[in-house]
Tab-separated table of N, CA and C in Angstrom:
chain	number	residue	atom	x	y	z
O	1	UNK	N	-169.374	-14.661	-159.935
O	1	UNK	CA	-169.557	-16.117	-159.798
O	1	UNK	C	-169.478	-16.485	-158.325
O	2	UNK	N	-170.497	-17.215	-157.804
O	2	UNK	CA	-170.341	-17.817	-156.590
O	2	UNK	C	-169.348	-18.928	-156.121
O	3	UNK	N	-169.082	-18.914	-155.308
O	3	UNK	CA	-167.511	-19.714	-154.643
O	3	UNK	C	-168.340	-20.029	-153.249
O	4	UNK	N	-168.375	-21.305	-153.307
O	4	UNK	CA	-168.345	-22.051	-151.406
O	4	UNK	C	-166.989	-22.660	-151.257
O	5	UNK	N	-165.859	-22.013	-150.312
O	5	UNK	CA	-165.260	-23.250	-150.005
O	5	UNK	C	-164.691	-23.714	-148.856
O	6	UNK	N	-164.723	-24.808	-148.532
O	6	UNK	CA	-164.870	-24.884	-147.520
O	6	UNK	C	-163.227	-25.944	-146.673
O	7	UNK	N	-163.377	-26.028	-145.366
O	7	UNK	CA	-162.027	-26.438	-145.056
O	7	UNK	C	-162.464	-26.723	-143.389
O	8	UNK	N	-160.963	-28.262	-143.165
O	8	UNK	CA	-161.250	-28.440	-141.788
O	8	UNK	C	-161.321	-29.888	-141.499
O	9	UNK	N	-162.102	-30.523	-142.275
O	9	UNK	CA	-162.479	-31.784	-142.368
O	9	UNK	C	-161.494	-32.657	-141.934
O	10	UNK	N	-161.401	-33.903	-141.781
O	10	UNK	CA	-160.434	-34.630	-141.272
O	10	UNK	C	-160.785	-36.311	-140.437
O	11	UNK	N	-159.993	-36.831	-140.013
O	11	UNK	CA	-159.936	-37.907	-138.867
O	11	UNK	C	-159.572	-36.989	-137.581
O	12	UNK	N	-160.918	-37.846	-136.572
O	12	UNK	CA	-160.666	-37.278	-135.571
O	12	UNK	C	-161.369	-38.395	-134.553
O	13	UNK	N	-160.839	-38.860	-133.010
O	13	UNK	CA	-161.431	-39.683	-132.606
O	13	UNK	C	-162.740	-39.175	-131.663
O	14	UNK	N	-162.838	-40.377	-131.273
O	14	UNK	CA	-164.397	-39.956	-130.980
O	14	UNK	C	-164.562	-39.262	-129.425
O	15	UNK	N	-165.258	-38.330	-129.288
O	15	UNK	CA	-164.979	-37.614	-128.069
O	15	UNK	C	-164.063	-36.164	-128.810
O	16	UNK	N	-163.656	-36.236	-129.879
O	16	UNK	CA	-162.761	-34.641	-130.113
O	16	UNK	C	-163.676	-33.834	-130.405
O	17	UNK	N	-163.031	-33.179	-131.168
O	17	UNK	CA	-163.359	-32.054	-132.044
O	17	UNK	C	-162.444	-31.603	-132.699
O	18	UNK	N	-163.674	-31.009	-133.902
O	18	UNK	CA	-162.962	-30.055	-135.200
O	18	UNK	C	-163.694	-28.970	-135.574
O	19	UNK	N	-163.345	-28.149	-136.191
O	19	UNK	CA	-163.785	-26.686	-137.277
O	19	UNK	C	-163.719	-26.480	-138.173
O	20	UNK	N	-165.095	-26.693	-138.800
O	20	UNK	CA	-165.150	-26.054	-140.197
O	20	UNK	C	-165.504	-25.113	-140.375
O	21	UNK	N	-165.060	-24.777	-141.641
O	21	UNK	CA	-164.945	-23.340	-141.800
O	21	UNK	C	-165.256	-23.186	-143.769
O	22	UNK	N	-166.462	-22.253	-143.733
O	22	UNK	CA	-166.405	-22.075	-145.313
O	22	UNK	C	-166.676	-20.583	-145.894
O	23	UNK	N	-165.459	-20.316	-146.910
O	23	UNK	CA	-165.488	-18.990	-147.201
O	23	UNK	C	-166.753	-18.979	-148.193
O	24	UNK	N	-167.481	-17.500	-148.360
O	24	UNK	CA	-168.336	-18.125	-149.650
O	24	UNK	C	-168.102	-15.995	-149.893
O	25	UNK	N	-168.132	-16.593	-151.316
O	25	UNK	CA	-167.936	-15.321	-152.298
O	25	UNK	C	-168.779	-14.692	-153.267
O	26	UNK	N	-168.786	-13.361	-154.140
O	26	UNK	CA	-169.500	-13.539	-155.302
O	26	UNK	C	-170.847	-13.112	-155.020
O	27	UNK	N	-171.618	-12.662	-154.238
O	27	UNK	CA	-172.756	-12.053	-154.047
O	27	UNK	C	-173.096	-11.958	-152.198
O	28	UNK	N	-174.314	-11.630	-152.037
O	28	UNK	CA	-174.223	-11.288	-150.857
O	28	UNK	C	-175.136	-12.549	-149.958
O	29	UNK	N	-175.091	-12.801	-149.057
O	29	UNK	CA	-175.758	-14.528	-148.549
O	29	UNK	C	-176.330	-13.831	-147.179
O	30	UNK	N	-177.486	-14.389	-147.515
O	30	UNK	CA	-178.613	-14.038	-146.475
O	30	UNK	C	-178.192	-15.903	-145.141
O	31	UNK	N	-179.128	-16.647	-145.220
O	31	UNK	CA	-178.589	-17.703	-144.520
O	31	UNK	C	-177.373	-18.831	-144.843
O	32	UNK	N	-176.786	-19.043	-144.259
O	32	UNK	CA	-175.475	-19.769	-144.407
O	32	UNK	C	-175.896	-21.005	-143.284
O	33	UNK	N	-174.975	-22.609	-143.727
O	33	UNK	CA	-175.057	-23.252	-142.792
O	33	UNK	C	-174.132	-24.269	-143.415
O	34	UNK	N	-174.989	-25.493	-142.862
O	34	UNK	CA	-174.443	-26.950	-143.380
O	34	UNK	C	-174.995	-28.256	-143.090
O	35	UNK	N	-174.762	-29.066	-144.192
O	35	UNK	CA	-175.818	-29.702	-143.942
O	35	UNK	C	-174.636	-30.897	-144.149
O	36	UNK	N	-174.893	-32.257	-143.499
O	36	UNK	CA	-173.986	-33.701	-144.129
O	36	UNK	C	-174.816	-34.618	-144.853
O	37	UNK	N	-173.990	-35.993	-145.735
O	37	UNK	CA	-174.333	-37.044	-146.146
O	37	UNK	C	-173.621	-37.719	-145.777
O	38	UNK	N	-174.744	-38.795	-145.335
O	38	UNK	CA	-173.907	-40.287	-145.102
O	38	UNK	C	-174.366	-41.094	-146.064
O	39	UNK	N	-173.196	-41.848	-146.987
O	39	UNK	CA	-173.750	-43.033	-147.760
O	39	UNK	C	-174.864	-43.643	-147.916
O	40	UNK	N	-175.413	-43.033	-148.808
O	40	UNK	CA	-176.846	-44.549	-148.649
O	40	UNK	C	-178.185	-43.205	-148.064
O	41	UNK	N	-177.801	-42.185	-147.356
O	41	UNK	CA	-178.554	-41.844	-146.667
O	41	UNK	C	-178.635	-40.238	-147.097
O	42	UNK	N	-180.243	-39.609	-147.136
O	42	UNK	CA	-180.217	-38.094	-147.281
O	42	UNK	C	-179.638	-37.208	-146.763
O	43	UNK	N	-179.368	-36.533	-147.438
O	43	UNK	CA	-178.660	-35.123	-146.931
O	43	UNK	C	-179.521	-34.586	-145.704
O	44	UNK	N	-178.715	-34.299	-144.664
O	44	UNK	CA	-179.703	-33.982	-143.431
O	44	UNK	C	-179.053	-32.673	-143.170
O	45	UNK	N	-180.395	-31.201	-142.246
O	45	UNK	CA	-179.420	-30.615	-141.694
O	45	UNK	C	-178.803	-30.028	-140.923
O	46	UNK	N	-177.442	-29.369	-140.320
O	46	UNK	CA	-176.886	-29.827	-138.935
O	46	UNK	C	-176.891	-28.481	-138.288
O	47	UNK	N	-176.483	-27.398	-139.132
O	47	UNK	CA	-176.844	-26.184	-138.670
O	47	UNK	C	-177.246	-24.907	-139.821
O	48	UNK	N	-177.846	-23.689	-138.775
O	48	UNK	CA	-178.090	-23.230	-140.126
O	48	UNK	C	-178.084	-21.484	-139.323
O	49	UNK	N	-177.330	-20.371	-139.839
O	49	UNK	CA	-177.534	-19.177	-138.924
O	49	UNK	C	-177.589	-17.909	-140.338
O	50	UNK	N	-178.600	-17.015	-139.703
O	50	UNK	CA	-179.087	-16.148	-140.897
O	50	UNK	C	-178.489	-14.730	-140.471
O	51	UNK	N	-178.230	-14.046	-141.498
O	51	UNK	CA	-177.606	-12.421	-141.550
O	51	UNK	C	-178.025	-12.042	-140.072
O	52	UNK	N	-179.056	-12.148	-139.632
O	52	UNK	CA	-179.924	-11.537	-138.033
O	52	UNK	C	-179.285	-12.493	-136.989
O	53	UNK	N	-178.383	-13.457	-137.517
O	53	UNK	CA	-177.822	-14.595	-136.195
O	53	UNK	C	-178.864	-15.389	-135.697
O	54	UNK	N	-180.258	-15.439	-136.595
O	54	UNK	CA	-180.779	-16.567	-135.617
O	54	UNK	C	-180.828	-18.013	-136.103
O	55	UNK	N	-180.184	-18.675	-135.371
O	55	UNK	CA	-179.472	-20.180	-135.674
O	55	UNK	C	-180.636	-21.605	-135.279
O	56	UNK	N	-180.268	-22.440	-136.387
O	56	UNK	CA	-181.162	-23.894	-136.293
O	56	UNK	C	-179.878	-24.735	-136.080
O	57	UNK	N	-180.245	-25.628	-135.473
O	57	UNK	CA	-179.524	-27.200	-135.544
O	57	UNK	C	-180.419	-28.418	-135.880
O	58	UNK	N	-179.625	-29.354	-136.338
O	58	UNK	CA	-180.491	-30.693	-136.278
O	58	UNK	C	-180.384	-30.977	-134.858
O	59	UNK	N	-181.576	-32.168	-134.809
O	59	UNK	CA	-181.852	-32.712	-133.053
O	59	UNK	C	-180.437	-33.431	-132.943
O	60	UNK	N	-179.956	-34.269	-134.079
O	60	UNK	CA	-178.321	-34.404	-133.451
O	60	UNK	C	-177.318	-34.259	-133.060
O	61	UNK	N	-177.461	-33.378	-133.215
O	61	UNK	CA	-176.288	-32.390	-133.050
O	61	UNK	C	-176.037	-31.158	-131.787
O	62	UNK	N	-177.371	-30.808	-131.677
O	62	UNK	CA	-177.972	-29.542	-130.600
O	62	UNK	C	-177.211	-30.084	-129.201
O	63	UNK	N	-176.110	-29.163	-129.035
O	63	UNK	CA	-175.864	-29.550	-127.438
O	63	UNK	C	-174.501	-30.097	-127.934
O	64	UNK	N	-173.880	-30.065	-129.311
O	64	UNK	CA	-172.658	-30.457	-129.255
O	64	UNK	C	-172.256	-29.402	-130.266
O	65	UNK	N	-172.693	-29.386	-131.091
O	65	UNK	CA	-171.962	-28.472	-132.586
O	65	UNK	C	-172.397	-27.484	-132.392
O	66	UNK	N	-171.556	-25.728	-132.688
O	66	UNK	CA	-172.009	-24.273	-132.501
O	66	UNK	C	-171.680	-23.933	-133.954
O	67	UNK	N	-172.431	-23.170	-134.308
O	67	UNK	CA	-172.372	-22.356	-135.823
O	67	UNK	C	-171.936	-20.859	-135.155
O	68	UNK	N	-171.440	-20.596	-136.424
O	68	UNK	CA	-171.441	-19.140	-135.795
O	68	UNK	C	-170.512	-18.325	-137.396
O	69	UNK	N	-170.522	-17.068	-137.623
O	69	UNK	CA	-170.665	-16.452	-138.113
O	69	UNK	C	-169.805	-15.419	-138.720
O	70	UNK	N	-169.038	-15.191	-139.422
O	70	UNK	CA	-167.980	-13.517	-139.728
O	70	UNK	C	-169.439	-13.056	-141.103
O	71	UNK	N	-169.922	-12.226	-140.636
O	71	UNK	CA	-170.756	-11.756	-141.855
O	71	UNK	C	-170.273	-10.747	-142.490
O	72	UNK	N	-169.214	-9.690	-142.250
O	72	UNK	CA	-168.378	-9.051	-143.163
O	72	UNK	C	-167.149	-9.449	-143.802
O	73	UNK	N	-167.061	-10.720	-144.068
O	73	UNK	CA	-166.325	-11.691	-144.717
O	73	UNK	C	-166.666	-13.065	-145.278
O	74	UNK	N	-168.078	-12.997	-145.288
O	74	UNK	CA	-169.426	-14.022	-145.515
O	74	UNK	C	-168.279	-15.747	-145.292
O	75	UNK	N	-167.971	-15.692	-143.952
O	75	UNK	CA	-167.451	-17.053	-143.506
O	75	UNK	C	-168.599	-17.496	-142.214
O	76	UNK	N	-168.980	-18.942	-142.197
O	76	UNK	CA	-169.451	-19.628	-141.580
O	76	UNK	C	-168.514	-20.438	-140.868
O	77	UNK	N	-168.481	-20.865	-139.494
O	77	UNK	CA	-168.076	-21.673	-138.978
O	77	UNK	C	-168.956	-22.864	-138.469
O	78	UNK	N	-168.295	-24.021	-138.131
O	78	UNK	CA	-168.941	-24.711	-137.516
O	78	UNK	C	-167.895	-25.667	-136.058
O	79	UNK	N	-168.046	-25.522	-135.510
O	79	UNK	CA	-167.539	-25.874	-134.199
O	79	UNK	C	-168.065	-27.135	-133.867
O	80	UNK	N	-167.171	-28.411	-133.958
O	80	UNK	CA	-168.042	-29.801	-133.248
O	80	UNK	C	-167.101	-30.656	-132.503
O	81	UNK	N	-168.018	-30.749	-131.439
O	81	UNK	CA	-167.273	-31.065	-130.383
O	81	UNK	C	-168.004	-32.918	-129.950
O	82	UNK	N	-167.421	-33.256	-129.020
O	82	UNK	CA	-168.155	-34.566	-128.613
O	82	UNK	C	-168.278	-35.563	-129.815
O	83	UNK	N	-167.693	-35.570	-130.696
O	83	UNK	CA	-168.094	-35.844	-131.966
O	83	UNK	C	-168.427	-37.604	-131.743
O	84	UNK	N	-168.794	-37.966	-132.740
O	84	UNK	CA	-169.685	-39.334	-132.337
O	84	UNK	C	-169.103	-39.932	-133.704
O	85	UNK	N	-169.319	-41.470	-133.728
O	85	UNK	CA	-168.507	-41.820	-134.814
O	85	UNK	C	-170.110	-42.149	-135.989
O	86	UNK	N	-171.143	-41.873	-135.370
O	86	UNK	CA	-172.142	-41.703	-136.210
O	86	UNK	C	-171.997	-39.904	-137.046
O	87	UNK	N	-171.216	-39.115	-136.734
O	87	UNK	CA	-171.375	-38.235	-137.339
O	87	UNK	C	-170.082	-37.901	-138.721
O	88	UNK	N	-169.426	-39.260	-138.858
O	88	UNK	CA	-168.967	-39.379	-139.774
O	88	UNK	C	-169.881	-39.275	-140.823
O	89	UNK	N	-169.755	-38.483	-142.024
O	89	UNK	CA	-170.112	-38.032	-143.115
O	89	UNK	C	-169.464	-36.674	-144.397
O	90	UNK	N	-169.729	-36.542	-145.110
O	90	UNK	CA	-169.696	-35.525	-145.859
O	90	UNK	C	-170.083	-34.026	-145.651
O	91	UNK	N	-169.590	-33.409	-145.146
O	91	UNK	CA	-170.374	-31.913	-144.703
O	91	UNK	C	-170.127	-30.885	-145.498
O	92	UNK	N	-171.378	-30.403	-145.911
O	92	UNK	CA	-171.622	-29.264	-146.618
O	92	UNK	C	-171.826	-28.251	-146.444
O	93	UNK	N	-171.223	-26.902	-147.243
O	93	UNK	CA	-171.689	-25.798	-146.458
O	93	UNK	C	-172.810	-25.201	-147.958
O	94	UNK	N	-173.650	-24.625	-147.649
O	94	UNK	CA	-174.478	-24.164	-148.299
O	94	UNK	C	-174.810	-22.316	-147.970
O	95	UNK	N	-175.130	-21.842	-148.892
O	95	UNK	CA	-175.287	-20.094	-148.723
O	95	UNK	C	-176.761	-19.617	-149.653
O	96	UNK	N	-177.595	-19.039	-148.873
O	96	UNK	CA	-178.153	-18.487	-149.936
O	96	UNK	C	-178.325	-16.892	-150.198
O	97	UNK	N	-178.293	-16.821	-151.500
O	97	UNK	CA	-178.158	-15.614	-152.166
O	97	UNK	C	-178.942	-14.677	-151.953
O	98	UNK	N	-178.428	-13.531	-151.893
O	98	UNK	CA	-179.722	-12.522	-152.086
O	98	UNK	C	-179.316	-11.564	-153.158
O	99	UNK	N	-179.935	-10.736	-153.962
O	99	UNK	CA	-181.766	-10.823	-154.367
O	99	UNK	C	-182.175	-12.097	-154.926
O	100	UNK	N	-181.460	-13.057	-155.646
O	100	UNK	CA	-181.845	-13.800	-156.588
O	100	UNK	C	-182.700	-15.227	-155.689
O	101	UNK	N	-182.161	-15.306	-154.289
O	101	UNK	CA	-182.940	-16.417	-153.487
O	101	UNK	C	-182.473	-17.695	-154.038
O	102	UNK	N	-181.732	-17.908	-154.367
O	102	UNK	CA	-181.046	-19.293	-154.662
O	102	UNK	C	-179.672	-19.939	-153.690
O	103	UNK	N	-179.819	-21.536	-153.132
O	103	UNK	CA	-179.120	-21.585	-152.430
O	103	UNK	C	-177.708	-22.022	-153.205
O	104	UNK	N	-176.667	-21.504	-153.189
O	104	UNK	CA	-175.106	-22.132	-153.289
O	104	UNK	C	-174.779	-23.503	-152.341
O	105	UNK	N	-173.974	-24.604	-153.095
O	105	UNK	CA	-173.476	-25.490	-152.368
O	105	UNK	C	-171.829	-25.511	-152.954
O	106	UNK	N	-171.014	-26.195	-151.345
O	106	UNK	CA	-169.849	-26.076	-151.958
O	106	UNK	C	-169.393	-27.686	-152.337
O	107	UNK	N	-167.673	-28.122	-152.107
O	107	UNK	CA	-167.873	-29.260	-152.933
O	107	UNK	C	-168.020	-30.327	-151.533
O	108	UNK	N	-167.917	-30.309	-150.562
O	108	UNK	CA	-167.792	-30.779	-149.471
O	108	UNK	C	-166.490	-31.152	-148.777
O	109	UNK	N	-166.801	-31.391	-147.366
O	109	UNK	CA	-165.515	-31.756	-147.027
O	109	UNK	C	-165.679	-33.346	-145.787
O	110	UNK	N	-164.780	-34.170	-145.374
O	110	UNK	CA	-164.895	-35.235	-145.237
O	110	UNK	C	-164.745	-35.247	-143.606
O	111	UNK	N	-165.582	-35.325	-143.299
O	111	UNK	CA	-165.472	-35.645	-141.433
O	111	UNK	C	-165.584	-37.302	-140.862
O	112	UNK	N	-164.673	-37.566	-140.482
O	112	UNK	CA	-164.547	-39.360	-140.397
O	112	UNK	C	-164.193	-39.296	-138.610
O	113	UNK	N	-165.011	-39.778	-137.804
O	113	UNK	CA	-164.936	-39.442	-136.428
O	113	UNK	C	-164.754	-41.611	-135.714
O	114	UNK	N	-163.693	-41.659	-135.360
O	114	UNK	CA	-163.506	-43.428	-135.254
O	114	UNK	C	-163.463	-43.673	-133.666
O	115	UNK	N	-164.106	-44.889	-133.333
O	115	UNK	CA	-164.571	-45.314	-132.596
O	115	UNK	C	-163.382	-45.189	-131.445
């Protein structure tokens, strides 16, 4: 059975930073990342780094948040720094599977960044 879970989330003011971090279990995960929601608004997404390490960001984020990787312990990090109080949202970590090619989501965790 697949397991995302994830940890880190929090209040933090604006200008900090925090780390998330999500274990994921239960089969083997080709790309890992994360994606947020804000109320009202689609799931967008923020980073994304594959078994080979080669990493996406959203345009919001690029130049503040680092992903990065334990792939013999299938943990994702996410590193965000400068944080903006627009990047308050819900952040998700997501995994996808291999052979079966299906992506895992976990339950989320709460990033609230105040003015």
């Amino acid at each position: 059975q697949v397991q995302l879970v994830e940890s880190g989330g929090g209040l933090v003011q604006a200008g900090g930073s925090l780390r998330l971090a999500c274990a994921a279990s239960g089969s083997t995960f080709s790309i890992m990342g994360w994606h947020r929601q804000i109320p009202g608004k689609q799931r967008e997404l923020v980073a994304t780094i594959s078994s080979g390490d080669r990493i996406d960001y959203g345009d919001s984020v690029k130049g503040r948040f680092t992903i990065s990787r334990d792939t013999a312990k299938n943990i994702v990090y996410l590193q965000m720094s400068s944080l903006k109080p627009e990047d308050t949202a819900v952040y998700y970590c997501n995994a996808w599977a291999v052979p079966e090619i299906k992506r895992y989501w976990g339950q989320g965790t709460q990033v609230t960044v105040s003015a």
